[in-house]
Short mmCIF file of C-alpha atoms in Angstrom, two decimals:
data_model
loop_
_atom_site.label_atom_id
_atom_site.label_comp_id
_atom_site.label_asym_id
_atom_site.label_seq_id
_atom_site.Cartn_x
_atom_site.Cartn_y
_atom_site.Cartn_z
CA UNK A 1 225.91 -102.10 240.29
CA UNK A 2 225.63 -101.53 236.64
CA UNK A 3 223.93 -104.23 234.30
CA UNK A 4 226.77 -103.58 231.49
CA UNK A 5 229.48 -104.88 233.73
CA UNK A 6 227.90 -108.00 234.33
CA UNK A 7 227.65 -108.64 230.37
CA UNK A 8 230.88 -106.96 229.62
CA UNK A 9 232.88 -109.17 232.86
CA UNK A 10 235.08 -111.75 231.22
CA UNK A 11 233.76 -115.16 233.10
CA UNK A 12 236.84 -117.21 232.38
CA UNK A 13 238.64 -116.59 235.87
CA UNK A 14 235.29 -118.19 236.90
CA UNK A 15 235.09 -121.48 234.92
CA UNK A 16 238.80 -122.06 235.39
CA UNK A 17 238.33 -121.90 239.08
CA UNK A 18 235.61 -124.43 239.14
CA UNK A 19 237.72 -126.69 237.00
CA UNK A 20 240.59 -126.05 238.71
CA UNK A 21 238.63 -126.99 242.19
CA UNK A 22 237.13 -129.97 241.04
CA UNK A 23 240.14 -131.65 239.63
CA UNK A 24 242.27 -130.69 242.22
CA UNK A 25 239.83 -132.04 244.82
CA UNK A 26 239.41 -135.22 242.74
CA UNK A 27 243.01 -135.95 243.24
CA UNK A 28 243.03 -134.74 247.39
CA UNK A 29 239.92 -136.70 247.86
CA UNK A 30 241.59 -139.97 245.99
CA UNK A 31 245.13 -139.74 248.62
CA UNK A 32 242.84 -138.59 251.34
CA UNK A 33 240.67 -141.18 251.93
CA UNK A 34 243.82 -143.73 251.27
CA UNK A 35 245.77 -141.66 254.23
CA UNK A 36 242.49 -140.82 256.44
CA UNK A 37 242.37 -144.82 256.74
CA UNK A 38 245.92 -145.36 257.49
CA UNK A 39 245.72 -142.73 260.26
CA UNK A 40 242.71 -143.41 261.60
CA UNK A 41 242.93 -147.20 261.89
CA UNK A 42 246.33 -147.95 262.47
CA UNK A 43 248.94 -147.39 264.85
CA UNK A 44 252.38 -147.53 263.94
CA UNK A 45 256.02 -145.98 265.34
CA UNK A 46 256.03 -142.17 264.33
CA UNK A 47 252.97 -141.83 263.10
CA UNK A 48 251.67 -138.75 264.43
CA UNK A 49 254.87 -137.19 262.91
CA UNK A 50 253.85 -138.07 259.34
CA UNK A 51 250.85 -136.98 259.32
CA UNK A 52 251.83 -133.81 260.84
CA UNK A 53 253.91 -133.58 257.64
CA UNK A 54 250.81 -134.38 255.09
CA UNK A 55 248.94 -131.65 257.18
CA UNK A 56 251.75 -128.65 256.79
CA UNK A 57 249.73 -127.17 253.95
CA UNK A 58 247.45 -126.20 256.00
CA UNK A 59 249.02 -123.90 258.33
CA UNK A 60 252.33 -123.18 255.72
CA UNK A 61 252.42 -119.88 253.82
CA UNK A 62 251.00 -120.69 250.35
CA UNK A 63 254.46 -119.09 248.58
CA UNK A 64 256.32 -122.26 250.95
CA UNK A 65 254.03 -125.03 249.54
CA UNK A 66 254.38 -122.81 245.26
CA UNK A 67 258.14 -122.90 246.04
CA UNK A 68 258.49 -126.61 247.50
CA UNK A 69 256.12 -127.44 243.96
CA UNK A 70 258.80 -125.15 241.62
CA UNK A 71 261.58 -126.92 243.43
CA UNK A 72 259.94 -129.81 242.83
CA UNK A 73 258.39 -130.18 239.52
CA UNK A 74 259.94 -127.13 237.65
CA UNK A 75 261.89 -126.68 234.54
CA UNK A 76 265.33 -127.59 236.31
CA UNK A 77 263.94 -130.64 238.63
CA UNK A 78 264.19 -134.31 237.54
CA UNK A 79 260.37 -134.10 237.59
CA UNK A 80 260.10 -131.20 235.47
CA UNK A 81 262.59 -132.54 233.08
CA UNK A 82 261.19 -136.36 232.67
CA UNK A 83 257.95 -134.74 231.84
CA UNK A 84 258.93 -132.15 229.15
CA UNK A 85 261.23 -135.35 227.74
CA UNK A 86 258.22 -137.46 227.44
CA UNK A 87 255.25 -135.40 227.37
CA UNK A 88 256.60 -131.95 226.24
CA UNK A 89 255.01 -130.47 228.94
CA UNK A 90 255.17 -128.72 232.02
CA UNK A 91 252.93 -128.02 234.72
CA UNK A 92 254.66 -124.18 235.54
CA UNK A 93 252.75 -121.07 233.99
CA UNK A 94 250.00 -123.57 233.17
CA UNK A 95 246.45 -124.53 234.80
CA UNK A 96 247.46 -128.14 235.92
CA UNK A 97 250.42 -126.63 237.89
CA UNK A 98 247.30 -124.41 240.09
CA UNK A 99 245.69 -128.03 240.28
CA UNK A 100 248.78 -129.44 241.74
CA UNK A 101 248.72 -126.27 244.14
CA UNK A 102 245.38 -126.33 244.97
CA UNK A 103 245.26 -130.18 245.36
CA UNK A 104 247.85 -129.94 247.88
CA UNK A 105 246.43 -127.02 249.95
CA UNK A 106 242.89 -128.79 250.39
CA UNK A 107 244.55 -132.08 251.09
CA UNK A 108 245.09 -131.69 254.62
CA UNK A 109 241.57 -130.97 255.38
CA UNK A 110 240.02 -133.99 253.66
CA UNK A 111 242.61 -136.06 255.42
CA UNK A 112 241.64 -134.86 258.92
CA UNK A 113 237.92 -135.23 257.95
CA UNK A 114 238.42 -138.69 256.56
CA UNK A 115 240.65 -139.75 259.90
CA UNK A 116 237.99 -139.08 262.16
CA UNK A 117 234.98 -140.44 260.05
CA UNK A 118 237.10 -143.77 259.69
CA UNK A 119 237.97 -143.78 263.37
CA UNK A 120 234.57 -143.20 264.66
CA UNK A 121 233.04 -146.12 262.85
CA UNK A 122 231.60 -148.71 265.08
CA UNK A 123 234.13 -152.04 264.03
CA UNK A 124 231.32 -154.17 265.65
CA UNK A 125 229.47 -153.44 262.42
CA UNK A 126 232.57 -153.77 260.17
CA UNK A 127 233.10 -157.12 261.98
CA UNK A 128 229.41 -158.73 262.30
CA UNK A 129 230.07 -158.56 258.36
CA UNK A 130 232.57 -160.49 258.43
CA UNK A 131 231.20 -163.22 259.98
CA UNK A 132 228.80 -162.83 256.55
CA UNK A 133 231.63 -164.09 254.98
CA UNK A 134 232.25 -160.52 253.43
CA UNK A 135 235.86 -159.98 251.89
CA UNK A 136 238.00 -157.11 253.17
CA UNK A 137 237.03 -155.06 250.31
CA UNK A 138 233.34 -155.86 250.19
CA UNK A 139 233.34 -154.65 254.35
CA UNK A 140 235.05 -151.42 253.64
CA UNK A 141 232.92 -150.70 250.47
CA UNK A 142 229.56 -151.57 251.59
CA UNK A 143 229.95 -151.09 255.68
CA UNK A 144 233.12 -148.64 256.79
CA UNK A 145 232.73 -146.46 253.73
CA UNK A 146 229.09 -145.83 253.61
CA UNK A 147 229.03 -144.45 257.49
CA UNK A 148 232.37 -142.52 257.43
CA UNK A 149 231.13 -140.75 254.14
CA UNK A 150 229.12 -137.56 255.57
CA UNK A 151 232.34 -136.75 257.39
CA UNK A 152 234.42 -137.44 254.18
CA UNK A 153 231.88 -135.56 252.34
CA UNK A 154 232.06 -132.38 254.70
CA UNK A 155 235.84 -132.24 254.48
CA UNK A 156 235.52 -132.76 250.75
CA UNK A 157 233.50 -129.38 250.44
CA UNK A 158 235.64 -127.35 252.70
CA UNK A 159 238.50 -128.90 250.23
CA UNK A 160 236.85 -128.01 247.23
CA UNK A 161 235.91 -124.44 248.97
CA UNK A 162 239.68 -123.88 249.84
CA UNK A 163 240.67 -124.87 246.19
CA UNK A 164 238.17 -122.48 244.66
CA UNK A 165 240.21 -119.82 246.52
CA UNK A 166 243.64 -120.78 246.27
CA UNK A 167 245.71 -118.09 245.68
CA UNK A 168 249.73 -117.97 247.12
CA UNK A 169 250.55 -121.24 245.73
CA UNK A 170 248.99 -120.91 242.46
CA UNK A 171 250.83 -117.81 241.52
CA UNK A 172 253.41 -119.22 242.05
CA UNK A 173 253.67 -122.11 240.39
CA UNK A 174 250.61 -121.31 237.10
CA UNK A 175 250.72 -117.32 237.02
CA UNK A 176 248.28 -114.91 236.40
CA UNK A 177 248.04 -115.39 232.80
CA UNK A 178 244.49 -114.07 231.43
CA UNK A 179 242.42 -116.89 229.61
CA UNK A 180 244.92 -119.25 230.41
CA UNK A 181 245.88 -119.68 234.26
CA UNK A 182 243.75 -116.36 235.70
CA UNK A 183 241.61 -117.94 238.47
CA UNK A 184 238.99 -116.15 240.28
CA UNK A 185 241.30 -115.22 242.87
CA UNK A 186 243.72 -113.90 241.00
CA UNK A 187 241.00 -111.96 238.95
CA UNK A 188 240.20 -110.22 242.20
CA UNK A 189 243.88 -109.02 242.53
CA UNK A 190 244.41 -107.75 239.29
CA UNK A 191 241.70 -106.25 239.27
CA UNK A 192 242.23 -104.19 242.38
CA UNK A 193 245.55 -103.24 241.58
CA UNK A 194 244.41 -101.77 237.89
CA UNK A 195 241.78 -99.66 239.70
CA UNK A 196 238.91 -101.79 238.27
CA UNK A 197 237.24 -101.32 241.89
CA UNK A 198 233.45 -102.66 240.60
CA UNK A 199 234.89 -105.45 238.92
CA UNK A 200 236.48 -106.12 241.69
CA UNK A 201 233.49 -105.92 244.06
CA UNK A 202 231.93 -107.97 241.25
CA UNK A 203 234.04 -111.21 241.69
CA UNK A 204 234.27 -111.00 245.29
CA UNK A 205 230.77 -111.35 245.54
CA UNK A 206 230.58 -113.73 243.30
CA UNK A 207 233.20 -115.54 245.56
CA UNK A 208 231.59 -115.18 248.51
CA UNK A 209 228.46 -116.25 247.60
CA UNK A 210 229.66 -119.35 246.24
CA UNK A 211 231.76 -119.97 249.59
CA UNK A 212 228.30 -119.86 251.73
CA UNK A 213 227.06 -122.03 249.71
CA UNK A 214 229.42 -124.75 249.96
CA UNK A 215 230.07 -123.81 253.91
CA UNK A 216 226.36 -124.64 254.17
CA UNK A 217 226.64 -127.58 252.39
CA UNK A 218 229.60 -129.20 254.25
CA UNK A 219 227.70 -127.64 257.93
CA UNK A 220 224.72 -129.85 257.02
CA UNK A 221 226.91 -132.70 256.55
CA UNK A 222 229.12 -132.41 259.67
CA UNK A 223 225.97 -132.19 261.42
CA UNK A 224 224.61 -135.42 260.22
CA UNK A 225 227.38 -137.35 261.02
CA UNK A 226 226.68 -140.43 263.46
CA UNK A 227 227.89 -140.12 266.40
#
């Protein structure tokens, strides 16, 4: 591969991808571990139907999940409305509306991770500190949390993994708008369909590489979970 097309490759798709898949995994991680709880602890009248409905991402077309988000939060929704009246600003054609996206596609598999690493936590533990007079808060913090967190962890990389390479949803709802909302992914499709077949070959490797990586990563951490 020439040298000159790695210095001459604009590396903004790649930053804004990164960004894009850490915030977006912030936010999935922070209702995940809330709803992984929920569903793994508790047992209540339909509940295997709701979380079927947190975990339709996962097996939805991306263009449902960037159309439910335009319906939602576009320029004609009462969403999309109350925040250009107060903020002057909306999340379509701009990089928070691929975090939305993105956050919303890797949801589902934090959730599951975080449902099975809460319910396979031994409660014996949870409840000999208890009898240590230990608060609610102080057990989850420093007893249910700590063990369920390799789990968590795992199905925080594959999260941030399927963020990185969100694509459907985030044209959708943020474009392809070069040095504004033109992820990785995106990068990769342009590219192709303007003929630019090295840099194209370029940023999938790129991808790739980056997606071992973090597969590894989250591998190592599924297999150190206790059992």
């Amino acid at each position: 591969m020439d040298t000159t097309l790695l210095q001459s490759t604009d590396w903004f798709p790649l930053t804004l991808s990164l960004k894009v898949a850490a915030v977006a995994t912030a936010l999935a991680l922070l209702l995940g571990l809330g709803l992984g709880w929920v569903f793994g602890r508790l047992r209540f009248p339909g509940r295997t139907l709701l979380e079927s409905v947190f975990m339709l991402p996962l097996v939805l077309p991306p263009t449902v999940v960037g159309y439910a988000i335009l319906v939602a939060a576009g320029r004609r929704s009462a969403l999309g409305a109350w925040l250009r009246e107060h903020f002057n600003h909306t999340i379509i054609f701009s990089w928070h509306g691929a975090v939305v996206a993105s956050a919303i596609v890797a949801l589902p598999l934090i959730l599951k991770s975080a449902s099975a690493a809460f319910a396979g936590v031994d409660r014996s533990l949870e409840a000999a500190a208890s009898t240590l007079g230990q608060s609610r808060w102080s057990v989850f913090m420093r007893v249910t949390l700590p063990l369920a967190w390799p789990g968590i962890l795992a199905g925080t990389l594959l999260a941030f993994a399927r963020a990185m390479g969100e694509f459907g949803a985030s044209l959708m709802v943020a474009g392809s708008i070069p040095q504004q909302t033109q992820t990785l992914s995106m990068a990769i499709y342009d590219a192709v369909q303007a003929g630019h077949d090295e840099l194209a070959l370029l940023l999938v490797i790129v991808t790739s590489v980056l997606s071992v990586l973090i597969l590894a990563a989250s591998q190592r951490f599924f297999s150190t979970r206790p059992a």
